[in-house]
């Protein structure tokens, strides 16, 4: 047999009764029975039988109190102890001898763990942690032997005060360590009944998993624990399967932040909850699930409920913030708030041509026209901004000097690059009087400068590829070369990787994230103010200008934080808690704002 599972049993050892009695217990499987004198025997025999195809029990951890280690020598027990050559025995010794007599293969698989029942609650908690270490050592030994499916079985039969609570804590701790919980059993006998019975309480214990799964979904929007609990759902009703599927789809949408379908998935989830809640019958697990589904409805009420699309979207963002889904909240803010700002007339436009421009640009960027309008629209953006002097990067500076005829910046280049570019510009200038009106595509140009010759050849080659036959004047050569790609420029001037690796003499300005953001906002704010004040009034608001800009600034800050997190910035401008507070306050402010009613 190829053994794959390592089975551990844990039991709190019971004391010996005053009078020994062999009790027959009906097994958990139909037609099986197990006999024992000591209360824990039946549970061990049952598990050894149930796990026979998996190789039986690998380790039996017996938790002992002071009482079960005391020697017993009362007359009724002596005759039984004599069978093992003893006149007195403790409860733990007797249990082990009884089990070994029936199952010799278990003789070396016991481990005793002493617990002081008088140690109080703190002592009990310390013991649980220590027992967790014992179980973890078993886990590590099993994994070292190639057995990675570690299963813990619990006998709830014996023990002392608060044993059940301790056992539950041990099982939860083991589960957290990656150990699977197997059978949970109890062996008992009514006082006047002729036989006892062994009951597997697995399903009752697994209710913890279902409740934990609902708690996980309620808190984190995850269905992993519920999927593990229900497993193959073919035995359940169609409404229940559909509900679980809707929960899973919503979980996926939130987890990977699929903003385009979150609303649809929430609507679907609400509908499936209503259908499932209004049906009856089905397996007991469904009935239990139906009892606690109302908690889910209360938790998701604001996002499942009716109301305007605008309010529902704000509710969803608030829900994400409550659940600490900060990244999702920022993404939803980025995508949804522009439309809310426009719909509330905090910032809007009546210019149909501005809307047309935004719709065209939005289609390319896969976003709404309102996003385009709030984030980046500028009616004058076609007017090209002057390029900034690229301090810091030598190759960028090299091209900038060519493009804009900035010979005054030659001193910024490393010495070798200065000489190369100075020679090129000097030779080009020397022939300007001769070739001022000459078209290099129509007339030959003579030069002894190798870089200038390669530049002319490259420009002619480019013109040929574009079917251009004239219109490339000699004076424009430096400017046109400066517009070529970095690769072409390095080829023309014979520059190596080492040449272009050096910085300029003046370093690039080192701005903090806060300074960069301030610069960026100042630039965008200037555009907003221009659009608000132009005669065309492309941008409008029902609010005073500064109040409208305050809404726009808050949105800008949220979007910047979201972009920073997307680009793995090591130190964000704000701590998460402060950011959550700011976004929450902004959403509440949007909730409270009532659009002015136009008569």
PDB file of C-alpha atoms in Angstrom, residues 259-532:
ATOM      1  CA  UNK A 259     -14.596  47.462 -12.049  1.00  0.00           C
ATOM      2  CA  UNK A 260     -16.639  46.998 -15.209  1.00  0.00           C
ATOM      3  CA  UNK A 261     -18.604  44.078 -13.731  1.00  0.00           C
ATOM      4  CA  UNK A 262     -18.656  44.707  -9.960  1.00  0.00           C
ATOM      5  CA  UNK A 263     -22.084  46.368 -10.098  1.00  0.00           C
ATOM      6  CA  UNK A 264     -23.514  43.594 -12.255  1.00  0.00           C
ATOM      7  CA  UNK A 265     -22.114  40.901  -9.954  1.00  0.00           C
ATOM      8  CA  UNK A 266     -23.561  42.643  -6.878  1.00  0.00           C
ATOM      9  CA  UNK A 267     -26.966  42.865  -8.536  1.00  0.00           C
ATOM     10  CA  UNK A 268     -26.746  39.160  -9.382  1.00  0.00           C
ATOM     11  CA  UNK A 269     -25.677  38.322  -5.815  1.00  0.00           C
ATOM     12  CA  UNK A 270     -28.634  40.212  -4.344  1.00  0.00           C
ATOM     13  CA  UNK A 271     -31.089  38.429  -6.631  1.00  0.00           C
ATOM     14  CA  UNK A 272     -29.668  34.972  -5.848  1.00  0.00           C
ATOM     15  CA  UNK A 273     -29.773  35.687  -2.098  1.00  0.00           C
ATOM     16  CA  UNK A 274     -33.464  36.594  -2.378  1.00  0.00           C
ATOM     17  CA  UNK A 275     -34.304  33.475  -4.402  1.00  0.00           C
ATOM     18  CA  UNK A 276     -32.440  31.161  -2.024  1.00  0.00           C
ATOM     19  CA  UNK A 277     -33.884  32.776   1.113  1.00  0.00           C
ATOM     20  CA  UNK A 278     -37.448  32.385  -0.149  1.00  0.00           C
ATOM     21  CA  UNK A 279     -37.182  28.660  -0.868  1.00  0.00           C
ATOM     22  CA  UNK A 280     -37.350  25.889   1.733  1.00  0.00           C
ATOM     23  CA  UNK A 281     -36.193  22.310   2.165  1.00  0.00           C
ATOM     24  CA  UNK A 282     -32.982  20.816   0.855  1.00  0.00           C
ATOM     25  CA  UNK A 283     -30.076  19.284   2.779  1.00  0.00           C
ATOM     26  CA  UNK A 284     -29.567  20.341   6.385  1.00  0.00           C
ATOM     27  CA  UNK A 285     -26.477  22.347   5.367  1.00  0.00           C
ATOM     28  CA  UNK A 286     -28.693  24.512   3.170  1.00  0.00           C
ATOM     29  CA  UNK A 287     -31.132  25.058   6.022  1.00  0.00           C
ATOM     30  CA  UNK A 288     -28.293  26.163   8.277  1.00  0.00           C
ATOM     31  CA  UNK A 289     -26.932  28.410   5.539  1.00  0.00           C
ATOM     32  CA  UNK A 290     -30.371  29.951   5.104  1.00  0.00           C
ATOM     33  CA  UNK A 291     -30.457  30.814   8.815  1.00  0.00           C
ATOM     34  CA  UNK A 292     -27.301  32.909   8.605  1.00  0.00           C
ATOM     35  CA  UNK A 293     -27.838  34.422   5.154  1.00  0.00           C
ATOM     36  CA  UNK A 294     -29.679  37.353   6.750  1.00  0.00           C
ATOM     37  CA  UNK A 295     -26.426  38.440   8.372  1.00  0.00           C
ATOM     38  CA  UNK A 296     -24.941  38.629   4.887  1.00  0.00           C
ATOM     39  CA  UNK A 297     -27.894  40.669   3.662  1.00  0.00           C
ATOM     40  CA  UNK A 298     -27.424  43.141   6.507  1.00  0.00           C
ATOM     41  CA  UNK A 299     -23.708  43.448   5.805  1.00  0.00           C
ATOM     42  CA  UNK A 300     -24.168  43.937   2.057  1.00  0.00           C
ATOM     43  CA  UNK A 301     -27.441  45.841   2.380  1.00  0.00           C
ATOM     44  CA  UNK A 302     -26.164  49.215   1.179  1.00  0.00           C
ATOM     45  CA  UNK A 303     -24.511  47.742  -1.901  1.00  0.00           C
ATOM     46  CA  UNK A 304     -27.257  45.240  -2.747  1.00  0.00           C
ATOM     47  CA  UNK A 305     -30.086  47.710  -2.212  1.00  0.00           C
ATOM     48  CA  UNK A 306     -31.871  49.945  -4.635  1.00  0.00           C
ATOM     49  CA  UNK A 307     -31.219  53.656  -5.102  1.00  0.00           C
ATOM     50  CA  UNK A 308     -29.586  55.651  -7.852  1.00  0.00           C
ATOM     51  CA  UNK A 309     -26.561  54.299  -9.652  1.00  0.00           C
ATOM     52  CA  UNK A 310     -24.577  57.210  -8.282  1.00  0.00           C
ATOM     53  CA  UNK A 311     -25.478  56.402  -4.645  1.00  0.00           C
ATOM     54  CA  UNK A 312     -24.895  52.687  -5.136  1.00  0.00           C
ATOM     55  CA  UNK A 313     -21.422  53.337  -6.503  1.00  0.00           C
ATOM     56  CA  UNK A 314     -20.522  55.536  -3.551  1.00  0.00           C
ATOM     57  CA  UNK A 315     -21.853  52.799  -1.236  1.00  0.00           C
ATOM     58  CA  UNK A 316     -19.648  50.203  -2.930  1.00  0.00           C
ATOM     59  CA  UNK A 317     -16.570  52.396  -2.454  1.00  0.00           C
ATOM     60  CA  UNK A 318     -17.480  52.874   1.222  1.00  0.00           C
ATOM     61  CA  UNK A 319     -17.925  49.104   1.584  1.00  0.00           C
ATOM     62  CA  UNK A 320     -14.459  48.512   0.109  1.00  0.00           C
ATOM     63  CA  UNK A 321     -12.997  50.987   2.592  1.00  0.00           C
ATOM     64  CA  UNK A 322     -14.729  49.275   5.540  1.00  0.00           C
ATOM     65  CA  UNK A 323     -13.331  45.943   4.387  1.00  0.00           C
ATOM     66  CA  UNK A 324      -9.837  47.458   4.029  1.00  0.00           C
ATOM     67  CA  UNK A 325      -9.858  46.913   0.242  1.00  0.00           C
ATOM     68  CA  UNK A 326      -7.950  50.168  -0.185  1.00  0.00           C
ATOM     69  CA  UNK A 327      -6.539  49.427  -3.639  1.00  0.00           C
ATOM     70  CA  UNK A 328      -9.986  48.468  -4.930  1.00  0.00           C
ATOM     71  CA  UNK A 329     -11.542  51.569  -3.358  1.00  0.00           C
ATOM     72  CA  UNK A 330      -8.979  53.848  -5.026  1.00  0.00           C
ATOM     73  CA  UNK A 331      -9.486  52.143  -8.394  1.00  0.00           C
ATOM     74  CA  UNK A 332     -13.259  52.509  -8.148  1.00  0.00           C
ATOM     75  CA  UNK A 333     -12.821  56.161  -7.156  1.00  0.00           C
ATOM     76  CA  UNK A 334     -10.595  56.726 -10.171  1.00  0.00           C
ATOM     77  CA  UNK A 335     -13.111  55.193 -12.572  1.00  0.00           C
ATOM     78  CA  UNK A 336     -16.468  56.198 -11.081  1.00  0.00           C
ATOM     79  CA  UNK A 337     -16.090  59.560  -9.365  1.00  0.00           C
ATOM     80  CA  UNK A 338     -15.610  61.643 -12.563  1.00  0.00           C
ATOM     81  CA  UNK A 339     -19.103  60.650 -13.704  1.00  0.00           C
ATOM     82  CA  UNK A 340     -20.494  61.461 -10.246  1.00  0.00           C
ATOM     83  CA  UNK A 341     -18.774  64.868 -10.301  1.00  0.00           C
ATOM     84  CA  UNK A 342     -20.283  65.592 -13.714  1.00  0.00           C
ATOM     85  CA  UNK A 343     -23.762  64.244 -12.850  1.00  0.00           C
ATOM     86  CA  UNK A 344     -23.887  66.316  -9.643  1.00  0.00           C
ATOM     87  CA  UNK A 345     -22.841  69.381 -11.698  1.00  0.00           C
ATOM     88  CA  UNK A 346     -19.874  69.926  -9.396  1.00  0.00           C
ATOM     89  CA  UNK A 347     -17.898  70.188 -12.609  1.00  0.00           C
ATOM     90  CA  UNK A 348     -19.592  69.660 -15.964  1.00  0.00           C
ATOM     91  CA  UNK A 349     -19.745  70.921 -19.528  1.00  0.00           C
ATOM     92  CA  UNK A 350     -22.462  71.889 -21.975  1.00  0.00           C
ATOM     93  CA  UNK A 351     -19.996  72.195 -24.839  1.00  0.00           C
ATOM     94  CA  UNK A 352     -20.969  69.458 -27.295  1.00  0.00           C
ATOM     95  CA  UNK A 353     -17.608  69.679 -29.058  1.00  0.00           C
ATOM     96  CA  UNK A 354     -15.731  69.198 -25.788  1.00  0.00           C
ATOM     97  CA  UNK A 355     -17.887  66.127 -25.109  1.00  0.00           C
ATOM     98  CA  UNK A 356     -17.198  64.821 -28.633  1.00  0.00           C
ATOM     99  CA  UNK A 357     -13.451  65.287 -28.146  1.00  0.00           C
ATOM    100  CA  UNK A 358     -13.575  63.527 -24.768  1.00  0.00           C
ATOM    101  CA  UNK A 359     -15.586  60.614 -26.162  1.00  0.00           C
ATOM    102  CA  UNK A 360     -13.085  60.101 -28.972  1.00  0.00           C
ATOM    103  CA  UNK A 361     -10.117  60.194 -26.608  1.00  0.00           C
ATOM    104  CA  UNK A 362     -11.915  58.011 -24.044  1.00  0.00           C
ATOM    105  CA  UNK A 363     -12.530  55.299 -26.612  1.00  0.00           C
ATOM    106  CA  UNK A 364      -8.800  55.015 -27.240  1.00  0.00           C
ATOM    107  CA  UNK A 365      -8.005  54.934 -23.520  1.00  0.00           C
ATOM    108  CA  UNK A 366     -10.852  52.558 -22.590  1.00  0.00           C
ATOM    109  CA  UNK A 367     -12.376  54.950 -20.097  1.00  0.00           C
ATOM    110  CA  UNK A 368     -15.508  57.109 -19.815  1.00  0.00           C
ATOM    111  CA  UNK A 369     -15.753  60.525 -21.432  1.00  0.00           C
ATOM    112  CA  UNK A 370     -16.269  61.967 -17.952  1.00  0.00           C
ATOM    113  CA  UNK A 371     -12.920  60.510 -16.865  1.00  0.00           C
ATOM    114  CA  UNK A 372     -11.274  62.071 -19.891  1.00  0.00           C
ATOM    115  CA  UNK A 373     -12.959  65.402 -19.161  1.00  0.00           C
ATOM    116  CA  UNK A 374     -11.945  65.535 -15.480  1.00  0.00           C
ATOM    117  CA  UNK A 375      -8.515  63.908 -15.711  1.00  0.00           C
ATOM    118  CA  UNK A 376      -6.882  65.226 -18.844  1.00  0.00           C
ATOM    119  CA  UNK A 377      -9.087  67.324 -21.125  1.00  0.00           C
ATOM    120  CA  UNK A 378      -7.541  70.579 -22.322  1.00  0.00           C
ATOM    121  CA  UNK A 379      -8.944  72.319 -25.408  1.00  0.00           C
ATOM    122  CA  UNK A 380      -5.512  73.848 -26.036  1.00  0.00           C
ATOM    123  CA  UNK A 381      -3.442  70.709 -25.584  1.00  0.00           C
ATOM    124  CA  UNK A 382      -2.853  70.483 -29.337  1.00  0.00           C
ATOM    125  CA  UNK A 383      -0.675  73.543 -28.887  1.00  0.00           C
ATOM    126  CA  UNK A 384       2.575  71.795 -28.133  1.00  0.00           C
ATOM    127  CA  UNK A 385       4.259  72.639 -24.869  1.00  0.00           C
ATOM    128  CA  UNK A 386       7.865  73.681 -24.891  1.00  0.00           C
ATOM    129  CA  UNK A 387      10.076  70.758 -24.061  1.00  0.00           C
ATOM    130  CA  UNK A 388      11.960  71.078 -20.786  1.00  0.00           C
ATOM    131  CA  UNK A 389      15.749  71.109 -20.760  1.00  0.00           C
ATOM    132  CA  UNK A 390      16.627  67.465 -19.979  1.00  0.00           C
ATOM    133  CA  UNK A 391      19.203  67.956 -17.237  1.00  0.00           C
ATOM    134  CA  UNK A 392      20.643  64.684 -15.993  1.00  0.00           C
ATOM    135  CA  UNK A 393      20.662  62.545 -19.148  1.00  0.00           C
ATOM    136  CA  UNK A 394      23.547  63.206 -21.573  1.00  0.00           C
ATOM    137  CA  UNK A 395      21.940  61.613 -24.647  1.00  0.00           C
ATOM    138  CA  UNK A 396      18.670  63.482 -24.119  1.00  0.00           C
ATOM    139  CA  UNK A 397      20.659  66.725 -23.765  1.00  0.00           C
ATOM    140  CA  UNK A 398      22.651  65.847 -26.925  1.00  0.00           C
ATOM    141  CA  UNK A 399      19.436  65.500 -28.951  1.00  0.00           C
ATOM    142  CA  UNK A 400      17.875  68.576 -27.318  1.00  0.00           C
ATOM    143  CA  UNK A 401      20.806  70.757 -28.408  1.00  0.00           C
ATOM    144  CA  UNK A 402      20.406  69.534 -31.992  1.00  0.00           C
ATOM    145  CA  UNK A 403      16.644  69.919 -32.028  1.00  0.00           C
ATOM    146  CA  UNK A 404      16.489  73.440 -30.605  1.00  0.00           C
ATOM    147  CA  UNK A 405      19.883  74.827 -31.702  1.00  0.00           C
ATOM    148  CA  UNK A 406      20.913  75.320 -28.072  1.00  0.00           C
ATOM    149  CA  UNK A 407      24.675  75.580 -28.491  1.00  0.00           C
ATOM    150  CA  UNK A 408      24.816  77.360 -25.151  1.00  0.00           C
ATOM    151  CA  UNK A 409      24.063  73.990 -23.508  1.00  0.00           C
ATOM    152  CA  UNK A 410      27.091  72.218 -25.021  1.00  0.00           C
ATOM    153  CA  UNK A 411      28.975  72.837 -21.772  1.00  0.00           C
ATOM    154  CA  UNK A 412      26.493  70.523 -20.012  1.00  0.00           C
ATOM    155  CA  UNK A 413      27.720  67.499 -21.981  1.00  0.00           C
ATOM    156  CA  UNK A 414      30.629  65.271 -20.932  1.00  0.00           C
ATOM    157  CA  UNK A 415      33.848  66.444 -22.632  1.00  0.00           C
ATOM    158  CA  UNK A 416      33.948  63.674 -25.276  1.00  0.00           C
ATOM    159  CA  UNK A 417      30.356  64.323 -26.340  1.00  0.00           C
ATOM    160  CA  UNK A 418      31.015  68.074 -26.398  1.00  0.00           C
ATOM    161  CA  UNK A 419      33.829  67.609 -28.913  1.00  0.00           C
ATOM    162  CA  UNK A 420      31.777  65.289 -31.149  1.00  0.00           C
ATOM    163  CA  UNK A 421      28.713  67.528 -31.255  1.00  0.00           C
ATOM    164  CA  UNK A 422      30.732  70.775 -31.500  1.00  0.00           C
ATOM    165  CA  UNK A 423      32.595  69.387 -34.530  1.00  0.00           C
ATOM    166  CA  UNK A 424      29.299  68.400 -36.186  1.00  0.00           C
ATOM    167  CA  UNK A 425      27.649  71.787 -35.609  1.00  0.00           C
ATOM    168  CA  UNK A 426      30.789  73.694 -36.642  1.00  0.00           C
ATOM    169  CA  UNK A 427      31.085  71.811 -39.949  1.00  0.00           C
ATOM    170  CA  UNK A 428      27.364  72.250 -40.611  1.00  0.00           C
ATOM    171  CA  UNK A 429      27.568  76.016 -39.940  1.00  0.00           C
ATOM    172  CA  UNK A 430      30.696  76.425 -42.075  1.00  0.00           C
ATOM    173  CA  UNK A 431      28.705  75.489 -45.191  1.00  0.00           C
ATOM    174  CA  UNK A 432      25.517  77.379 -44.383  1.00  0.00           C
ATOM    175  CA  UNK A 433      26.354  80.271 -46.693  1.00  0.00           C
ATOM    176  CA  UNK A 434      26.837  77.810 -49.560  1.00  0.00           C
ATOM    177  CA  UNK A 435      23.861  75.527 -48.919  1.00  0.00           C
ATOM    178  CA  UNK A 436      21.345  77.884 -47.279  1.00  0.00           C
ATOM    179  CA  UNK A 437      18.633  77.286 -49.863  1.00  0.00           C
ATOM    180  CA  UNK A 438      19.802  73.860 -50.986  1.00  0.00           C
ATOM    181  CA  UNK A 439      17.487  70.834 -50.776  1.00  0.00           C
ATOM    182  CA  UNK A 440      19.554  67.795 -49.802  1.00  0.00           C
ATOM    183  CA  UNK A 441      17.083  65.539 -51.624  1.00  0.00           C
ATOM    184  CA  UNK A 442      17.702  67.335 -54.915  1.00  0.00           C
ATOM    185  CA  UNK A 443      21.334  68.456 -54.750  1.00  0.00           C
ATOM    186  CA  UNK A 444      24.552  66.803 -53.562  1.00  0.00           C
ATOM    187  CA  UNK A 445      26.114  68.059 -50.333  1.00  0.00           C
ATOM    188  CA  UNK A 446      29.859  67.919 -49.801  1.00  0.00           C
ATOM    189  CA  UNK A 447      31.329  67.495 -46.307  1.00  0.00           C
ATOM    190  CA  UNK A 448      34.356  65.921 -44.680  1.00  0.00           C
ATOM    191  CA  UNK A 449      32.580  65.395 -41.363  1.00  0.00           C
ATOM    192  CA  UNK A 450      31.687  61.696 -41.080  1.00  0.00           C
ATOM    193  CA  UNK A 451      28.802  62.288 -38.686  1.00  0.00           C
ATOM    194  CA  UNK A 452      27.298  64.969 -40.935  1.00  0.00           C
ATOM    195  CA  UNK A 453      27.630  62.652 -43.941  1.00  0.00           C
ATOM    196  CA  UNK A 454      25.864  59.804 -42.049  1.00  0.00           C
ATOM    197  CA  UNK A 455      23.158  62.234 -40.933  1.00  0.00           C
ATOM    198  CA  UNK A 456      22.452  63.324 -44.519  1.00  0.00           C
ATOM    199  CA  UNK A 457      22.360  59.711 -45.701  1.00  0.00           C
ATOM    200  CA  UNK A 458      19.946  58.740 -42.902  1.00  0.00           C
ATOM    201  CA  UNK A 459      17.620  61.669 -43.585  1.00  0.00           C
ATOM    202  CA  UNK A 460      17.589  60.872 -47.308  1.00  0.00           C
ATOM    203  CA  UNK A 461      16.855  57.225 -46.515  1.00  0.00           C
ATOM    204  CA  UNK A 462      13.950  58.214 -44.282  1.00  0.00           C
ATOM    205  CA  UNK A 463      12.580  60.547 -46.952  1.00  0.00           C
ATOM    206  CA  UNK A 464      12.726  57.781 -49.551  1.00  0.00           C
ATOM    207  CA  UNK A 465      10.803  55.420 -47.255  1.00  0.00           C
ATOM    208  CA  UNK A 466       8.123  58.110 -46.902  1.00  0.00           C
ATOM    209  CA  UNK A 467       8.061  58.806 -50.661  1.00  0.00           C
ATOM    210  CA  UNK A 468       9.312  62.343 -50.026  1.00  0.00           C
ATOM    211  CA  UNK A 469      11.202  63.703 -53.051  1.00  0.00           C
ATOM    212  CA  UNK A 470      11.918  67.282 -52.006  1.00  0.00           C
ATOM    213  CA  UNK A 471      11.599  69.789 -49.168  1.00  0.00           C
ATOM    214  CA  UNK A 472      14.531  68.854 -46.936  1.00  0.00           C
ATOM    215  CA  UNK A 473      16.641  71.995 -46.678  1.00  0.00           C
ATOM    216  CA  UNK A 474      20.251  71.945 -45.523  1.00  0.00           C
ATOM    217  CA  UNK A 475      19.795  74.403 -42.587  1.00  0.00           C
ATOM    218  CA  UNK A 476      17.223  72.064 -40.967  1.00  0.00           C
ATOM    219  CA  UNK A 477      19.616  69.102 -40.675  1.00  0.00           C
ATOM    220  CA  UNK A 478      20.485  69.486 -36.934  1.00  0.00           C
ATOM    221  CA  UNK A 479      16.833  69.911 -35.989  1.00  0.00           C
ATOM    222  CA  UNK A 480      15.781  66.852 -37.973  1.00  0.00           C
ATOM    223  CA  UNK A 481      18.604  64.733 -36.565  1.00  0.00           C
ATOM    224  CA  UNK A 482      17.564  65.767 -33.059  1.00  0.00           C
ATOM    225  CA  UNK A 483      14.113  64.333 -33.765  1.00  0.00           C
ATOM    226  CA  UNK A 484      15.475  60.923 -34.768  1.00  0.00           C
ATOM    227  CA  UNK A 485      15.383  57.984 -32.360  1.00  0.00           C
ATOM    228  CA  UNK A 486      18.103  57.505 -29.762  1.00  0.00           C
ATOM    229  CA  UNK A 487      19.374  54.488 -31.683  1.00  0.00           C
ATOM    230  CA  UNK A 488      19.756  56.436 -34.940  1.00  0.00           C
ATOM    231  CA  UNK A 489      21.477  59.359 -33.201  1.00  0.00           C
ATOM    232  CA  UNK A 490      24.030  57.058 -31.536  1.00  0.00           C
ATOM    233  CA  UNK A 491      24.696  55.372 -34.904  1.00  0.00           C
ATOM    234  CA  UNK A 492      25.158  58.680 -36.728  1.00  0.00           C
ATOM    235  CA  UNK A 493      27.620  60.021 -34.147  1.00  0.00           C
ATOM    236  CA  UNK A 494      29.301  56.699 -33.373  1.00  0.00           C
ATOM    237  CA  UNK A 495      28.434  56.845 -29.672  1.00  0.00           C
ATOM    238  CA  UNK A 496      28.988  53.862 -27.390  1.00  0.00           C
ATOM    239  CA  UNK A 497      26.936  52.736 -24.406  1.00  0.00           C
ATOM    240  CA  UNK A 498      29.689  54.112 -22.154  1.00  0.00           C
ATOM    241  CA  UNK A 499      29.516  57.513 -23.904  1.00  0.00           C
ATOM    242  CA  UNK A 500      25.818  57.988 -23.218  1.00  0.00           C
ATOM    243  CA  UNK A 501      25.887  56.545 -19.693  1.00  0.00           C
ATOM    244  CA  UNK A 502      27.367  59.729 -18.223  1.00  0.00           C
ATOM    245  CA  UNK A 503      25.092  62.402 -16.745  1.00  0.00           C
ATOM    246  CA  UNK A 504      25.075  66.065 -17.684  1.00  0.00           C
ATOM    247  CA  UNK A 505      27.188  68.510 -15.676  1.00  0.00           C
ATOM    248  CA  UNK A 506      24.058  69.868 -14.002  1.00  0.00           C
ATOM    249  CA  UNK A 507      22.147  67.022 -12.345  1.00  0.00           C
ATOM    250  CA  UNK A 508      18.441  66.491 -12.871  1.00  0.00           C
ATOM    251  CA  UNK A 509      16.337  68.240 -10.217  1.00  0.00           C
ATOM    252  CA  UNK A 510      15.525  65.809  -7.406  1.00  0.00           C
ATOM    253  CA  UNK A 511      11.959  66.466  -6.354  1.00  0.00           C
ATOM    254  CA  UNK A 512      10.184  64.642  -3.567  1.00  0.00           C
ATOM    255  CA  UNK A 513       6.948  62.831  -4.362  1.00  0.00           C
ATOM    256  CA  UNK A 514       5.111  65.634  -2.612  1.00  0.00           C
ATOM    257  CA  UNK A 515       6.853  68.307  -4.715  1.00  0.00           C
ATOM    258  CA  UNK A 516       6.189  66.395  -7.928  1.00  0.00           C
ATOM    259  CA  UNK A 517       2.532  66.064  -7.006  1.00  0.00           C
ATOM    260  CA  UNK A 518       2.295  69.770  -6.170  1.00  0.00           C
ATOM    261  CA  UNK A 519       3.799  70.660  -9.558  1.00  0.00           C
ATOM    262  CA  UNK A 520       1.441  68.302 -11.334  1.00  0.00           C
ATOM    263  CA  UNK A 521      -1.608  69.710  -9.531  1.00  0.00           C
ATOM    264  CA  UNK A 522      -0.532  73.309 -10.178  1.00  0.00           C
ATOM    265  CA  UNK A 523      -0.371  72.532 -13.883  1.00  0.00           C
ATOM    266  CA  UNK A 524      -3.787  70.823 -13.906  1.00  0.00           C
ATOM    267  CA  UNK A 525      -5.351  73.503 -11.711  1.00  0.00           C
ATOM    268  CA  UNK A 526      -4.225  76.183 -14.175  1.00  0.00           C
ATOM    269  CA  UNK A 527      -5.999  74.291 -16.972  1.00  0.00           C
ATOM    270  CA  UNK A 528      -9.163  73.969 -14.852  1.00  0.00           C
ATOM    271  CA  UNK A 529      -9.153  77.698 -14.072  1.00  0.00           C
ATOM    272  CA  UNK A 530      -8.655  78.565 -17.734  1.00  0.00           C
ATOM    273  CA  UNK A 531     -11.566  76.330 -18.791  1.00  0.00           C
ATOM    274  CA  UNK A 532     -13.785  77.836 -16.064  1.00  0.00           C
TER     275      UNK A 532
END
